[in-house]
CSV table of C-alpha atoms and ligand atoms in Angstrom, one decimal:
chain,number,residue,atom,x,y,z
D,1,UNK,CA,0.0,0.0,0.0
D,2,UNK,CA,1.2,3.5,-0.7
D,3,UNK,CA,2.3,4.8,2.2
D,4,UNK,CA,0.6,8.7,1.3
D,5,UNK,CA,-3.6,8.9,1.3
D,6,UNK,CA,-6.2,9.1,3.3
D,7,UNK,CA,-6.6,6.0,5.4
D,8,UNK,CA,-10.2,5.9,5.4
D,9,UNK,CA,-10.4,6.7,2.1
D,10,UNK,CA,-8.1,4.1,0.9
D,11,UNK,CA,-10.1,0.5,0.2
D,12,UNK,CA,-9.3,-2.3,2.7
D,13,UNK,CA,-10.6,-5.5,1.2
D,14,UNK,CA,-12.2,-8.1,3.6
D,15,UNK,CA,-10.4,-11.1,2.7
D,16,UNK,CA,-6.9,-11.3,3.9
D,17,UNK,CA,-5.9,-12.9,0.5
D,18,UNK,CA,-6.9,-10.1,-1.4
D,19,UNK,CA,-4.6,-7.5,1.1
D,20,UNK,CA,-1.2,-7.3,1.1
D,21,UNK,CA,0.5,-7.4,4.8
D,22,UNK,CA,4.3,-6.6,5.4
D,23,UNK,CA,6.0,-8.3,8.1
D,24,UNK,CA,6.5,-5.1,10.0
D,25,UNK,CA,3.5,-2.8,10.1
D,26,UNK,CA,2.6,0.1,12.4
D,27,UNK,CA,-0.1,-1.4,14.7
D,28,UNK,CA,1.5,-3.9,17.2
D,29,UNK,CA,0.4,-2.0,20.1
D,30,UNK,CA,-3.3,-3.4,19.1
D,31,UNK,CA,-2.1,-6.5,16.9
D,32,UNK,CA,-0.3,-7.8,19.8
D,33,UNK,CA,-3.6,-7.2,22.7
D,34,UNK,CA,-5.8,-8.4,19.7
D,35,UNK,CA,-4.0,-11.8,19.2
D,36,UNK,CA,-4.0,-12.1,23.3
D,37,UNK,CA,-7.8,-12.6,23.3
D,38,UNK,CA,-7.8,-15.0,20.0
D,39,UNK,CA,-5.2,-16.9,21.9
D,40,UNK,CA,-7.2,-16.7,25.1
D,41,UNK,CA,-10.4,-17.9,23.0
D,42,UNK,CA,-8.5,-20.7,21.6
D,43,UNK,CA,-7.6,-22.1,24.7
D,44,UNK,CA,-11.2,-22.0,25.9
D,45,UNK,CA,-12.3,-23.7,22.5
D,46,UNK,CA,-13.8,-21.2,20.6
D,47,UNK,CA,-12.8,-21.1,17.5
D,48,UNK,CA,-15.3,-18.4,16.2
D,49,UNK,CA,-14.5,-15.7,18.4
D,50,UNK,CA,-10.3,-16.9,17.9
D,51,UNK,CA,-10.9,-16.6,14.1
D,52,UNK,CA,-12.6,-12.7,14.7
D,53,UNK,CA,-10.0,-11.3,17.2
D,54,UNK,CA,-7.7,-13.0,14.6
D,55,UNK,CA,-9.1,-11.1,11.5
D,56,UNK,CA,-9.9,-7.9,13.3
D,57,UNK,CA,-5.6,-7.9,14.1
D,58,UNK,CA,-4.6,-8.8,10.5
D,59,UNK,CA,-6.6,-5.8,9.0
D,60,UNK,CA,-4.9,-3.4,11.4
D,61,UNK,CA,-1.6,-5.2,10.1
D,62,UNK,CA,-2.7,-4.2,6.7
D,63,UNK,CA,-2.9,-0.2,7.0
D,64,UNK,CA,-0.3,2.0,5.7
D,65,UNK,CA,-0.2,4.1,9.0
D,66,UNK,CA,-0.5,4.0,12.8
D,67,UNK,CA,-3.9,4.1,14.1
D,68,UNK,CA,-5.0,7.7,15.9
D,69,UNK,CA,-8.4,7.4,16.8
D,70,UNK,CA,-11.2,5.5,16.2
D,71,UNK,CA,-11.9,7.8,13.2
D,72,UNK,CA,-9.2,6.0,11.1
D,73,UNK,CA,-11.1,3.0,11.4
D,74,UNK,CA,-14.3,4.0,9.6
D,75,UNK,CA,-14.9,1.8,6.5
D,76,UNK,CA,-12.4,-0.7,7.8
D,77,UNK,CA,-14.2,-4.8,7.7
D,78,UNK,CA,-14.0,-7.4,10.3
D,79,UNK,CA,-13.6,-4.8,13.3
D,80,UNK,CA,-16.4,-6.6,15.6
D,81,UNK,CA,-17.8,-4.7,18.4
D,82,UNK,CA,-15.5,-6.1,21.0
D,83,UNK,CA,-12.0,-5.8,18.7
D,84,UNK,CA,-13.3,-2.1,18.6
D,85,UNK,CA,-14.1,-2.0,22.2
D,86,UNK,CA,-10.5,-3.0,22.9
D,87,UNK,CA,-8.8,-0.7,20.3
D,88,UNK,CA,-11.0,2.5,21.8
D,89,UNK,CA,-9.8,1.4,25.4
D,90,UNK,CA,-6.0,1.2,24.1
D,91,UNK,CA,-6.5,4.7,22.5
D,92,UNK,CA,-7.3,6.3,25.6
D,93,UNK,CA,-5.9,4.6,27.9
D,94,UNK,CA,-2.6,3.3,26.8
D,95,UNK,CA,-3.9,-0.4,27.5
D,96,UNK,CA,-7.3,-2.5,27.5
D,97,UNK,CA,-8.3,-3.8,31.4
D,98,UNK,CA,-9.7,-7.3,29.6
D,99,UNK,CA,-6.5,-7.7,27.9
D,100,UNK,CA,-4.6,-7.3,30.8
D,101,UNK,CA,-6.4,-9.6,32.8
D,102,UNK,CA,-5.7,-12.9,30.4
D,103,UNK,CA,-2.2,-12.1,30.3
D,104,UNK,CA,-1.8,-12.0,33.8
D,105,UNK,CA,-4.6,-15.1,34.3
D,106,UNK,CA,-3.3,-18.5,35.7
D,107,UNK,CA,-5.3,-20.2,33.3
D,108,UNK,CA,-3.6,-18.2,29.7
D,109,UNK,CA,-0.2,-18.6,31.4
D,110,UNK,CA,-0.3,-22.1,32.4
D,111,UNK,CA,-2.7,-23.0,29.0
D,112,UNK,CA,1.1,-20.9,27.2
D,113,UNK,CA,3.2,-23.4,28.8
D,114,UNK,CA,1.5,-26.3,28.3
D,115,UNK,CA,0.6,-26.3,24.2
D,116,UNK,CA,4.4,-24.8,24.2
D,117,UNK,CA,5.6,-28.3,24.4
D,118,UNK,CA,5.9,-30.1,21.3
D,119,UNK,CA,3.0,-32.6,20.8
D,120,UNK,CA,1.0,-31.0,23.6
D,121,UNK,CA,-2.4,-29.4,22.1
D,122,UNK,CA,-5.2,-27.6,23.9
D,123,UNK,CA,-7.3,-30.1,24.6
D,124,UNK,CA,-4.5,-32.1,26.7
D,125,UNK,CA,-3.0,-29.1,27.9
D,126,UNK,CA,-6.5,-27.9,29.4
D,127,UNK,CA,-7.1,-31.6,30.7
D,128,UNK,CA,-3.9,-30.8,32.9
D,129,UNK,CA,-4.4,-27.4,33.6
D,130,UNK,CA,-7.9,-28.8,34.9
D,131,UNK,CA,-5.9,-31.6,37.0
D,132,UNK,CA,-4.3,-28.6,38.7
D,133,UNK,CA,-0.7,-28.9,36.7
D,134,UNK,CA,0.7,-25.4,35.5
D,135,UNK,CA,4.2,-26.1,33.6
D,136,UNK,CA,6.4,-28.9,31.9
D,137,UNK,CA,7.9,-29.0,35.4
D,138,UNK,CA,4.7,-29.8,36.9
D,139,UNK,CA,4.4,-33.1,34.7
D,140,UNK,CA,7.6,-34.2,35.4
D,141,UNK,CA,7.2,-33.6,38.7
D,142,UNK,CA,3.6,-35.9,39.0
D,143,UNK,CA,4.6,-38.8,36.6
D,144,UNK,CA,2.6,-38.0,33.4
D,145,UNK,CA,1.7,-40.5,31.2
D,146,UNK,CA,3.6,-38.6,27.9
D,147,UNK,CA,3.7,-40.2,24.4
D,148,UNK,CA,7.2,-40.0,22.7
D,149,UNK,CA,6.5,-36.7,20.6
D,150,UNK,CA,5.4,-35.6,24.1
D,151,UNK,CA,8.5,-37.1,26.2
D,152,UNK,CA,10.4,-35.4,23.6
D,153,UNK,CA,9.2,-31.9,24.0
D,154,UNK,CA,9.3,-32.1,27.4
D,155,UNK,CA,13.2,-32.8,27.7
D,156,UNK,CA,14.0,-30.3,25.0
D,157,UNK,CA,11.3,-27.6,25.8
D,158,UNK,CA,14.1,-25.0,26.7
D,159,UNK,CA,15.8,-25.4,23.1
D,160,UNK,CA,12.6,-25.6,21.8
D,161,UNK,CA,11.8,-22.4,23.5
D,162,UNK,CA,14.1,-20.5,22.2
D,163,UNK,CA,13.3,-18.6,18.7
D,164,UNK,CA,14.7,-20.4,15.7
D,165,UNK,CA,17.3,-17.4,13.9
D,166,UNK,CA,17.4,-17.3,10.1
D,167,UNK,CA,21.3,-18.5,10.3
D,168,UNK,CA,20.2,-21.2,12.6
D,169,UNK,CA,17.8,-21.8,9.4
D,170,UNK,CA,20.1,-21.4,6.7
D,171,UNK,CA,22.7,-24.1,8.5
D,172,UNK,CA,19.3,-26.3,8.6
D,173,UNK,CA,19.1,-26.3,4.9
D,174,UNK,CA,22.4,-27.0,3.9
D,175,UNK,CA,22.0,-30.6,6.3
D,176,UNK,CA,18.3,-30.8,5.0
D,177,UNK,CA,20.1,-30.4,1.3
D,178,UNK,CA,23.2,-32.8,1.7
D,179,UNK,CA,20.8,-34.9,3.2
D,180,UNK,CA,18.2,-34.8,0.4
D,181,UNK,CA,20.3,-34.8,-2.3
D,182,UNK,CA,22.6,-38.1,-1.0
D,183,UNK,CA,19.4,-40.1,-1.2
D,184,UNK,CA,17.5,-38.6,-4.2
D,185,UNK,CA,19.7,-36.8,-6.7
D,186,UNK,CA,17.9,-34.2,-8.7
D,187,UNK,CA,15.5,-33.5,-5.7
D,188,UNK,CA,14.1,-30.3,-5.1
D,189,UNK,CA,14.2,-28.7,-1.7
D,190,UNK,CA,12.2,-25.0,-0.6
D,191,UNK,CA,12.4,-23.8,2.7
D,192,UNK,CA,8.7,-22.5,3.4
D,193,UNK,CA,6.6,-21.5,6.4
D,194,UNK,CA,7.6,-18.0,8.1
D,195,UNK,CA,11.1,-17.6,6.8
D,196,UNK,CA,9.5,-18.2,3.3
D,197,UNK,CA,8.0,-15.0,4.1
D,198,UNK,CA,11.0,-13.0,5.7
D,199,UNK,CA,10.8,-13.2,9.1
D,200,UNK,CA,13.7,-13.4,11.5
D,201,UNK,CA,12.9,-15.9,13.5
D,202,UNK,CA,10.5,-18.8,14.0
D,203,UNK,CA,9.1,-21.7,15.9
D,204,UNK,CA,10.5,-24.0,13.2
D,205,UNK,CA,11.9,-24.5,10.0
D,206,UNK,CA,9.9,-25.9,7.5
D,207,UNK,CA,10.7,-27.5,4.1
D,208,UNK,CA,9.3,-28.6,1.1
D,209,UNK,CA,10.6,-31.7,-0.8
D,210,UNK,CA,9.8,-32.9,-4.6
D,211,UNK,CA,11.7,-34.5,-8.0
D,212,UNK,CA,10.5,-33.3,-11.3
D,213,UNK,CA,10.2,-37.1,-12.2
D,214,UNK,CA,6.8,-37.8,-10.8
D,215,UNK,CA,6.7,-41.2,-8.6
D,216,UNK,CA,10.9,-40.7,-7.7
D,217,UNK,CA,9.8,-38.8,-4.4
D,218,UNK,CA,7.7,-42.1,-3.0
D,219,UNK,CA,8.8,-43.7,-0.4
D,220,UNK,CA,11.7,-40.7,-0.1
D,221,UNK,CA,11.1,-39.5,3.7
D,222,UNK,CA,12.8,-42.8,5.6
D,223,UNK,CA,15.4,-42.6,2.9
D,224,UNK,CA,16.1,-39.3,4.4
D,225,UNK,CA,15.8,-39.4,8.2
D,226,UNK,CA,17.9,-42.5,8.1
D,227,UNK,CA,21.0,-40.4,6.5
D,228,UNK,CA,19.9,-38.4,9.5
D,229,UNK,CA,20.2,-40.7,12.1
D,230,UNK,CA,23.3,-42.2,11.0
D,231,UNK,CA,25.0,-38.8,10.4
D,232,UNK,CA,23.4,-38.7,14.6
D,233,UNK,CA,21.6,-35.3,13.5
D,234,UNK,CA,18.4,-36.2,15.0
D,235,UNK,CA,17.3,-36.1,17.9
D,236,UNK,CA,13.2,-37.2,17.2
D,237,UNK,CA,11.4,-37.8,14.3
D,238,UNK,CA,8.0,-38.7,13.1
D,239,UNK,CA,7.1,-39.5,9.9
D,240,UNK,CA,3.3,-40.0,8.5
D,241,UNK,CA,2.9,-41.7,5.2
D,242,UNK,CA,1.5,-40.1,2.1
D,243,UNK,CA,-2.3,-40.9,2.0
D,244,UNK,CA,-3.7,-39.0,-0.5
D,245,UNK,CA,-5.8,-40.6,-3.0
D,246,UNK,CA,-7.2,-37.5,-5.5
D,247,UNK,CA,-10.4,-39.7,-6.1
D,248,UNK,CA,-11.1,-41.3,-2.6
D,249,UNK,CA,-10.6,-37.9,-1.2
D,250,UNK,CA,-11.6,-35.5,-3.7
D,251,UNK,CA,-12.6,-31.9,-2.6
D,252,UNK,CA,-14.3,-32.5,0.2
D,253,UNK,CA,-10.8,-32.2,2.7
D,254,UNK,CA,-10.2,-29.0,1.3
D,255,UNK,CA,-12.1,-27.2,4.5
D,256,UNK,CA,-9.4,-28.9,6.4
D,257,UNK,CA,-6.1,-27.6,7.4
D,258,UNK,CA,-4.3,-30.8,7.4
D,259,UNK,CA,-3.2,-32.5,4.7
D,260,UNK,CA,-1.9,-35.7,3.5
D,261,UNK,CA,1.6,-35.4,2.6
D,262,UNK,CA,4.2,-37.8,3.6
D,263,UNK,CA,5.2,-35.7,6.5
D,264,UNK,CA,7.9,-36.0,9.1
D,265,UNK,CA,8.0,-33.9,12.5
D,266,UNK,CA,11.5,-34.0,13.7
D,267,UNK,CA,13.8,-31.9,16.5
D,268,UNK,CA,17.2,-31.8,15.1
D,269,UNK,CA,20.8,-31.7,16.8
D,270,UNK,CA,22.2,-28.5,15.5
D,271,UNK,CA,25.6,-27.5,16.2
D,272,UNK,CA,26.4,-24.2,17.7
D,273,UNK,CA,29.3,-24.3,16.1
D,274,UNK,CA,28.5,-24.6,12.5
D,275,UNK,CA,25.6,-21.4,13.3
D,276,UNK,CA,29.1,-19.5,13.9
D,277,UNK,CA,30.8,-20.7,10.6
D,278,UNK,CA,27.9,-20.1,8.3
D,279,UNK,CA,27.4,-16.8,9.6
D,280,UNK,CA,30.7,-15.6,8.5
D,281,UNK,CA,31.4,-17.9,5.5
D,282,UNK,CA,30.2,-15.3,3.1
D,283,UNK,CA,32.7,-12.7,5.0
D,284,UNK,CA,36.2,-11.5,4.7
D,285,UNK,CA,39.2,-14.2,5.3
D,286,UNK,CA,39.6,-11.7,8.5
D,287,UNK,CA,36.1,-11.8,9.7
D,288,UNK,CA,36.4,-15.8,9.0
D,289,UNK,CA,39.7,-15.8,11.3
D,290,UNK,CA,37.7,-14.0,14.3
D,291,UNK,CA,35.4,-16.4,14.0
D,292,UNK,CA,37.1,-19.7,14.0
D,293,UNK,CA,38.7,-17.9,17.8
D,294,UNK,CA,35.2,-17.9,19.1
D,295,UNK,CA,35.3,-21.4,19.2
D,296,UNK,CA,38.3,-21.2,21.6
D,297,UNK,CA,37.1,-23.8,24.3
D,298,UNK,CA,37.1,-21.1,26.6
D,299,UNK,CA,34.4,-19.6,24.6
D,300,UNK,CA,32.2,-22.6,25.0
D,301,UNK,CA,32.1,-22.9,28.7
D,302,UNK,CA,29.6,-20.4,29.0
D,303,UNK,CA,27.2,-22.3,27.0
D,304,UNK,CA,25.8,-25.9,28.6
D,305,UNK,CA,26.4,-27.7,25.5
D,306,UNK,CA,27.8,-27.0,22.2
D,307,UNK,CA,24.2,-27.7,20.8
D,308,UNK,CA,20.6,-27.0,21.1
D,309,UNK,CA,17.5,-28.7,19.5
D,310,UNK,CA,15.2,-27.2,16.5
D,311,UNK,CA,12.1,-28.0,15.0
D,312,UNK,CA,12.0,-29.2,11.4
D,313,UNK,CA,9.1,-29.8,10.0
D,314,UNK,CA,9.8,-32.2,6.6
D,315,UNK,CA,7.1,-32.3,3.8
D,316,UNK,CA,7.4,-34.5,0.6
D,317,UNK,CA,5.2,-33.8,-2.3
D,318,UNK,CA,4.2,-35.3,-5.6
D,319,UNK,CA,6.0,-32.9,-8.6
D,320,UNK,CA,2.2,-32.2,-10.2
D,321,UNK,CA,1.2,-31.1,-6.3
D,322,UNK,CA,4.2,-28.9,-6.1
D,323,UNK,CA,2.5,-25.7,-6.6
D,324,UNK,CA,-0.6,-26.0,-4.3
D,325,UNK,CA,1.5,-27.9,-1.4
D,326,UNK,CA,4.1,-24.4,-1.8
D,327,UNK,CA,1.3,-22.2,-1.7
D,328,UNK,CA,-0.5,-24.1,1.7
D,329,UNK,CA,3.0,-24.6,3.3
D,330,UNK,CA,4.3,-20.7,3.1
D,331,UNK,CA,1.3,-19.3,5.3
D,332,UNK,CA,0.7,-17.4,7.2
D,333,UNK,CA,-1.8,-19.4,8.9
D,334,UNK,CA,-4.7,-16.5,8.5
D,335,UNK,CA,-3.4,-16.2,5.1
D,336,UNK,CA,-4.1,-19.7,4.2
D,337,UNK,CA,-7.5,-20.1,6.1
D,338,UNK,CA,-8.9,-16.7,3.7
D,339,UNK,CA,-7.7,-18.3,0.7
D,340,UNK,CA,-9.9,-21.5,1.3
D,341,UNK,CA,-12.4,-19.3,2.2
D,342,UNK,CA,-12.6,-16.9,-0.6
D,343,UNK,CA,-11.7,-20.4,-3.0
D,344,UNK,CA,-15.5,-21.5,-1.6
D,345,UNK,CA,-17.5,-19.1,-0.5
D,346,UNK,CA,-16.7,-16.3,-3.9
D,347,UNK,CA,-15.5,-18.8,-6.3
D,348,UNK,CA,-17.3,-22.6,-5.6
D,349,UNK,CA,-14.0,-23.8,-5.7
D,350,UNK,CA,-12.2,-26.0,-3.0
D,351,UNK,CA,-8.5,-25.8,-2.2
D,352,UNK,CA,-6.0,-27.8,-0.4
D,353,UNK,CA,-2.4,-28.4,-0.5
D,354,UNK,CA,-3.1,-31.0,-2.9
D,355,UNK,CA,-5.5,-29.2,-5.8
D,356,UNK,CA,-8.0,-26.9,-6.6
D,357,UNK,CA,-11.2,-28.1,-7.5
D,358,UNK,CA,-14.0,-26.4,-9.7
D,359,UNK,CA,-17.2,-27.5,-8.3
D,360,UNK,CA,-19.4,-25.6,-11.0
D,361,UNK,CA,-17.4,-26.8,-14.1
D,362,UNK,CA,-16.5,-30.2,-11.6
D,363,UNK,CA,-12.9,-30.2,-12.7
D,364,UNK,CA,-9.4,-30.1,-11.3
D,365,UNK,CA,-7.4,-27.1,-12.5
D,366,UNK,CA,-3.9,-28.1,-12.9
D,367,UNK,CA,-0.9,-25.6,-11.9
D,368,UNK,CA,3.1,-25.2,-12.2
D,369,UNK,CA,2.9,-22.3,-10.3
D,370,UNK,CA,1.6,-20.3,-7.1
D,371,UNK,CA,1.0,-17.8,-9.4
D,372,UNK,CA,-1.5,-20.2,-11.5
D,373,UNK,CA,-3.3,-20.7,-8.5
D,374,UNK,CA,-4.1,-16.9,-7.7
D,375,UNK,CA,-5.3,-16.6,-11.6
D,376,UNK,CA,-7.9,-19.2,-10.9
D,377,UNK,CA,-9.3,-17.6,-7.6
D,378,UNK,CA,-8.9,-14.4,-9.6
D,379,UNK,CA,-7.1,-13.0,-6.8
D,380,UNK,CA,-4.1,-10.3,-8.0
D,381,UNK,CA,-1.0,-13.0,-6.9
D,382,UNK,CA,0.3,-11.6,-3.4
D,383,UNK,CA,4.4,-12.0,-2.9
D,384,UNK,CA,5.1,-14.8,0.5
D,385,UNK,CA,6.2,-11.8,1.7
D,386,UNK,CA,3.2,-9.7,1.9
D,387,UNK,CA,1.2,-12.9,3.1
D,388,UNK,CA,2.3,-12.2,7.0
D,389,UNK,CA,-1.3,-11.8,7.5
T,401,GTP,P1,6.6,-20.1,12.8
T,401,GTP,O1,7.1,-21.5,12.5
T,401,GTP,O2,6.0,-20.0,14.1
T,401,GTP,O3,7.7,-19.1,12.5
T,401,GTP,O4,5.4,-19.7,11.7
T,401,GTP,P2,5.0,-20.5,10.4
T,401,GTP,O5,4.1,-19.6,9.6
T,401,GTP,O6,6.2,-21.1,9.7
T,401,GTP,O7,4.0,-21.7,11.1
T,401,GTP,P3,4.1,-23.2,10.9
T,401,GTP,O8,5.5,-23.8,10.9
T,401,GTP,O9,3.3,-23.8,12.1
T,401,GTP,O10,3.4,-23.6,9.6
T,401,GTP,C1,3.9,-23.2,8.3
T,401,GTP,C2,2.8,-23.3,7.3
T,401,GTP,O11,2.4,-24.6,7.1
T,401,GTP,C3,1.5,-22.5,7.8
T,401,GTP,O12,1.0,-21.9,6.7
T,401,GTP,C4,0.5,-23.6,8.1
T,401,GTP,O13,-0.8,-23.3,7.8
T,401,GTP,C5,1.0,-24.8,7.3
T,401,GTP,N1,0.8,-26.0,8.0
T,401,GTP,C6,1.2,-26.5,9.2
T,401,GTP,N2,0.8,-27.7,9.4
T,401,GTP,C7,0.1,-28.1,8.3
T,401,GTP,C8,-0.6,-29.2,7.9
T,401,GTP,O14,-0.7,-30.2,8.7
T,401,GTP,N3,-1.1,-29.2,6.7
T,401,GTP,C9,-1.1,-28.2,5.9
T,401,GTP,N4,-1.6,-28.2,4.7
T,401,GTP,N5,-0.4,-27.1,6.2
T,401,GTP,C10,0.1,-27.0,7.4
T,402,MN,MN1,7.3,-22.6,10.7
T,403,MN,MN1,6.0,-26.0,10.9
């Protein structure tokens, strides 16, 4: 958006697949209280009201200036009464009482702690939190029953804590590359999710894996994790099979977020040292020299090991797939939900990671490219950049 304008004059579409929305924008001070309550809603199972506080943030993300008054938000959609509520109490008061309130509440702290460990969702952690147990401590400390994914999240939940760093990311992709690349020569590998879209950090790193040969990619994601293993580079992986069958499935999963990918859920063994290395391999020989003495053992006393654990999340598609399973694995999350939304409610059409089905002309439109897939919805293609909504 142009950055000159009148605000309320300018035209804020109501589908966050038809806006574009930077990374950085100039509304956090609301964003950030508006995304506490969807949270907050969330965790009490409310999807609805989750999905409106959700919306009601991402257009503020969208305007080209800060918000003033609750002038500038005349003519803006999905501002429900209580998201305006909250904004008018911010305005004048520097911060919203409700808002306040669930961030300091035992139950949004506790219900933060709990789905922060890896394979814990909201309806375990509020089970817990209901059993009277606040923090991965806590189920240590009482003898939960945990499943692996669980067991595993548990013992690395500091690591796991910790944001994910684009170098951190970039080291990831070079192992996820050799890796790839030693089993399936001529494979094609994408780094997707939030770094796809520029951000800084992240939770995880995701990737996406195809061949051009259709039918080489099968049975590819053991190959992989067991180059892995052997190079002792994992520390926990998961892997689901591929499952889906165009026909058996057809449209009808495309309301879902999941999909049926051969997947695989790991927590890699990065070494600190090779974070430090990449960082500077693009440098000078003298910056390269001042970084191989920050490996002095000395160095790496202050640190309690000379690695820490990250998130990978490994998805293998089908060549003819690659364009829809690139467009559903680059997010944001909002970003993706809008687009199946505005694929079935504007255009009859369903949408999934897999395909794009045209219920009126009852067809599957075929696509090389995200951009394809925009043409079809007849949405103006939007840059994985400008898809932080
Ligand atoms: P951070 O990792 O927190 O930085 O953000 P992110 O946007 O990368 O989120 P995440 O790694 O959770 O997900 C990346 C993208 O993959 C998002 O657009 C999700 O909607 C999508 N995604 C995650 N899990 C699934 C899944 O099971 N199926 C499909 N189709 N998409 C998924
Ligand atoms: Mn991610
Ligand atoms: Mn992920």
């Amino acid at each position: 958006p142009k950055p000159n304008g009148d605000p309320t004059a300018m035209l804020m579409k109501s589908y966050a697949c038809q806006r574009r929305t930077p990374l950085k924008h100039y509304n956090s001070f609301l964003t950030e209280a508006l995304e506490i309550l969807s949270q907050n809603a969330e965790y009490n199972d409310n999807e609805g009201r989750s999905v409106a506080f959700r919306r009601a943030a991402s257009v503020l993300k969208a305007l080209p200036r800060r918000v003033r008054s609750m002038q500038d938000l005349r003519c803006l959609p999905c501002l429900g009464d209580h998201s305006q509520r909250v904004i008018k109490e911010i305005l004048e008061d520097g911060s919203s009482r409700e808002v306040e309130s669930t961030r300091q509440s035992e139950q949004y702290q506790a219900m933060k702690a709990l789905t922060g460990i890896f394979g814990v969702g909201v309806r375990t952690a509020d089970r817990w939190f209901r059993e009277g147990l606040r923090s991965p401590d806590d189920l240590i400390r009482t003898g939960q029953q945990l499943n692996r994914e669980q067991q595993a999240g548990v013992q690395y939940y500091d690591d796991l804590q910790k944001p994910v760093t684009k170098a951190e990311a970039d080291v990831i992709s070079d192992i996820v590359e050799k890796a790839v690349h030693a089993v399936l020569p001529g494979a094609e590998i994408q780094l997707m999710g939030g770094f796809r879209r520029g951000k800084e950090v992240g939770h995880d790193v995701d990737f996406l894996i195809t061949h051009p040969e259709e039918g080489k990619e099968e049975g590819l994601m053991p190959k992989i994790t067991n180059w892995l293993k052997e190079q002792g580079l994992l520390l926990y992986q998961k892997t689901t099979r591929n499952s889906y069958l165009e026909k058996m499935d057809g449209p009808a999963r495309a309301s879902s977020n999941m999909d049926r990918f051969e997947r695989c859920f790991s927590i890699f063994k990065l070494q600190k040292s090779a974070v430090s290395c990449k960082s500077s391999s693009t440098a000078s020989a003298e910056d390269v020299s001042t970084a191989r003495e920050s490996e002095r053992p000395g160095e790496h006393q202050s640190e309690a090991s000379g690695w820490r654990a990250v998130r990978v999340d490994l998805v293998v598609s089908p060549y003819s797939q690659f364009a829809f399973a690139t467009l559903g694995w680059t997010g944001s999350k909002l970003f993706e939900r809008e687009l199946r939304r505005w694929a079935g409610q504007e255009k009859h059409m369903s949408l999934s990671s897999h395909a794009l089905y045209d219920s009126k002309q009852n067809l599957y439109l075929r696509a090389k490219t995200e951009e394809e897939i925009f043409a079809y919805l007849g949405l103006e293609f939007i840059p994985p950049s400008e898809r932080n909504a």
